[in-house]
C-alpha positions as a Markdown table, in Angstrom:
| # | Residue | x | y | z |
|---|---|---|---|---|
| 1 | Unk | 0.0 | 0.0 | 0.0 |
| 2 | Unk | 1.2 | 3.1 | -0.6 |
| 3 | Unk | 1.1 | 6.2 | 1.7 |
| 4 | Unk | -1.9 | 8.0 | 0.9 |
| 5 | Unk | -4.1 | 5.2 | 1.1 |
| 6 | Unk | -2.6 | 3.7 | 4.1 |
| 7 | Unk | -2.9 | 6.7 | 6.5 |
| 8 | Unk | -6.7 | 5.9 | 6.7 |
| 9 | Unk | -5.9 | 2.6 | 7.8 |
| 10 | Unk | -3.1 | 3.7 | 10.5 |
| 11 | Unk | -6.0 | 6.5 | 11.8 |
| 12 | Unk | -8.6 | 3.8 | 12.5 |
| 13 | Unk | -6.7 | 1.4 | 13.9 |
| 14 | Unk | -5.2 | 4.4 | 16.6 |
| 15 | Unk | -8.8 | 5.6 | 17.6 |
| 16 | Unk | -9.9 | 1.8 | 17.9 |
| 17 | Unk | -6.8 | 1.5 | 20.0 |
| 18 | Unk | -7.1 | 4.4 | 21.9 |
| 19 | Unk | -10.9 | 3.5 | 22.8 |
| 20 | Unk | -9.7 | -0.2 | 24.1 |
| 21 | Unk | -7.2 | 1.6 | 26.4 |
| 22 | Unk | -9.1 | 4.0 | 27.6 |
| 23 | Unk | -11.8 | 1.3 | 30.4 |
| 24 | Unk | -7.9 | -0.4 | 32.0 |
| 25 | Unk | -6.1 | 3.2 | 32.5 |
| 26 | Unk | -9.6 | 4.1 | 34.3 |
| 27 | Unk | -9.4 | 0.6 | 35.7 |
| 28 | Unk | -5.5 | 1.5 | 37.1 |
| 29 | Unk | -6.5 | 4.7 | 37.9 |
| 30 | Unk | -9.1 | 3.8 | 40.1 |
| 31 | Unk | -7.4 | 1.1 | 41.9 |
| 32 | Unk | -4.8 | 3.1 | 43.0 |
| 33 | Unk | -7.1 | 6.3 | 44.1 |
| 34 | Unk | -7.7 | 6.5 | 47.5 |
| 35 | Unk | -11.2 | 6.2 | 48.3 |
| 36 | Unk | -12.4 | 9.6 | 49.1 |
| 37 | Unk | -11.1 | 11.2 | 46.4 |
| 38 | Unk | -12.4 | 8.3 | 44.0 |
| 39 | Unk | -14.5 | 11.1 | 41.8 |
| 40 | Unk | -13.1 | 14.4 | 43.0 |
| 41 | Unk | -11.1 | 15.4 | 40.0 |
| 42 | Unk | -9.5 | 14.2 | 36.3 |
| 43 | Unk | -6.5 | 13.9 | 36.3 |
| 44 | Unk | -5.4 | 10.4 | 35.1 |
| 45 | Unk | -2.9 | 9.9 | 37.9 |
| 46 | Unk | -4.1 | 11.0 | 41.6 |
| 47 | Unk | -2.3 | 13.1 | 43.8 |
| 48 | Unk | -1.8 | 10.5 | 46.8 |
| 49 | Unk | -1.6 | 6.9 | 44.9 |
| 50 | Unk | -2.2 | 4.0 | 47.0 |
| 51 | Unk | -1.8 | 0.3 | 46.9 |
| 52 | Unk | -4.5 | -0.4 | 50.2 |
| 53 | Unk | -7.3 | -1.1 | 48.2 |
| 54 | Unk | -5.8 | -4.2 | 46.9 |
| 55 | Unk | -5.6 | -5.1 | 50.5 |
| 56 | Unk | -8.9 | -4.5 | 50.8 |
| 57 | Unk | -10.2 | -6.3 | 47.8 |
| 58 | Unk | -8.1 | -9.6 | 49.0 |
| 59 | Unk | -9.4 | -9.6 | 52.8 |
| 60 | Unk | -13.5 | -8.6 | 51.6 |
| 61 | Unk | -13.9 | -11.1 | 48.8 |
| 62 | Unk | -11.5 | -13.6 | 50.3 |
| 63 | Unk | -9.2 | -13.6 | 47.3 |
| 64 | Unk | -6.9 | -15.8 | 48.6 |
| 65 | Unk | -8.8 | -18.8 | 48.5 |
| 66 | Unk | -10.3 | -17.9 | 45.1 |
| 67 | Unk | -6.6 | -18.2 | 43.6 |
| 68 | Unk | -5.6 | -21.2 | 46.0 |
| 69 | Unk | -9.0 | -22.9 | 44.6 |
| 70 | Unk | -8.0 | -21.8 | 41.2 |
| 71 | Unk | -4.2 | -23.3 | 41.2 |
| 72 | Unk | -5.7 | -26.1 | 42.8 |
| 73 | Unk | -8.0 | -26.8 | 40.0 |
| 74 | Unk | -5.4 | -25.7 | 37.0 |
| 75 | Unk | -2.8 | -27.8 | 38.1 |
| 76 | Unk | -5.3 | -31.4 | 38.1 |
| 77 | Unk | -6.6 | -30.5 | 34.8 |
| 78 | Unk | -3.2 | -30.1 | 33.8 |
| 79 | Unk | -1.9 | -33.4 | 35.0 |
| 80 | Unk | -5.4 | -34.9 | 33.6 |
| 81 | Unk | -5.0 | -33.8 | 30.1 |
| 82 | Unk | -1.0 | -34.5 | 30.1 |
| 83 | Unk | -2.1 | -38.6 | 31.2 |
| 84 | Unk | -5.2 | -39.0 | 29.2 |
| 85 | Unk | -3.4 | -38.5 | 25.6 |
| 86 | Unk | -0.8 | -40.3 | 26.2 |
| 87 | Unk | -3.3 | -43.2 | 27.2 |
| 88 | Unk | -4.9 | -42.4 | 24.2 |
């Protein structure tokens, strides 16, 4: 393709991009916003950044034993389908 009609291509393809992006910087953003200034302003990075409310999020919802329940369940299925096709 030449130039001209590539530029079209590049400019779609950036504001697709850009719109994908744009929910997991809000995403980061709000995890690391304290939470009383959650919706007080903007600015994409917040003045006082915080890593608590991942502490948070793993003690409410009990996190921990999601992702032990998790490993526990990847690693059989793992050892499963590495046994079964060889039997196979």
């Amino acid at each position: 393709m030449t130039g001209r009609r590539l530029w079209p291509h590049v400019l779609v393809l950036t504001v697709v991009s850009v719109l994908v992006a744009l929910p997991f910087l809000w995403m980061i953003r709000l995890a690391i916003t304290p939470e009383g200034e959650t919706f007080s302003g903007l600015s994409p990075i917040p003045s006082d950044p915080t890593l608590e409310n991942f502490g948070t999020a793993m003690q409410a919802a009990d996190l921990g034993r999601a992702f032990a329940n998790s490993t526990i369940v990847t690693v059989v299925a793992v050892a499963v389908n590495c046994v079964v096709p060889v039997l196979a």
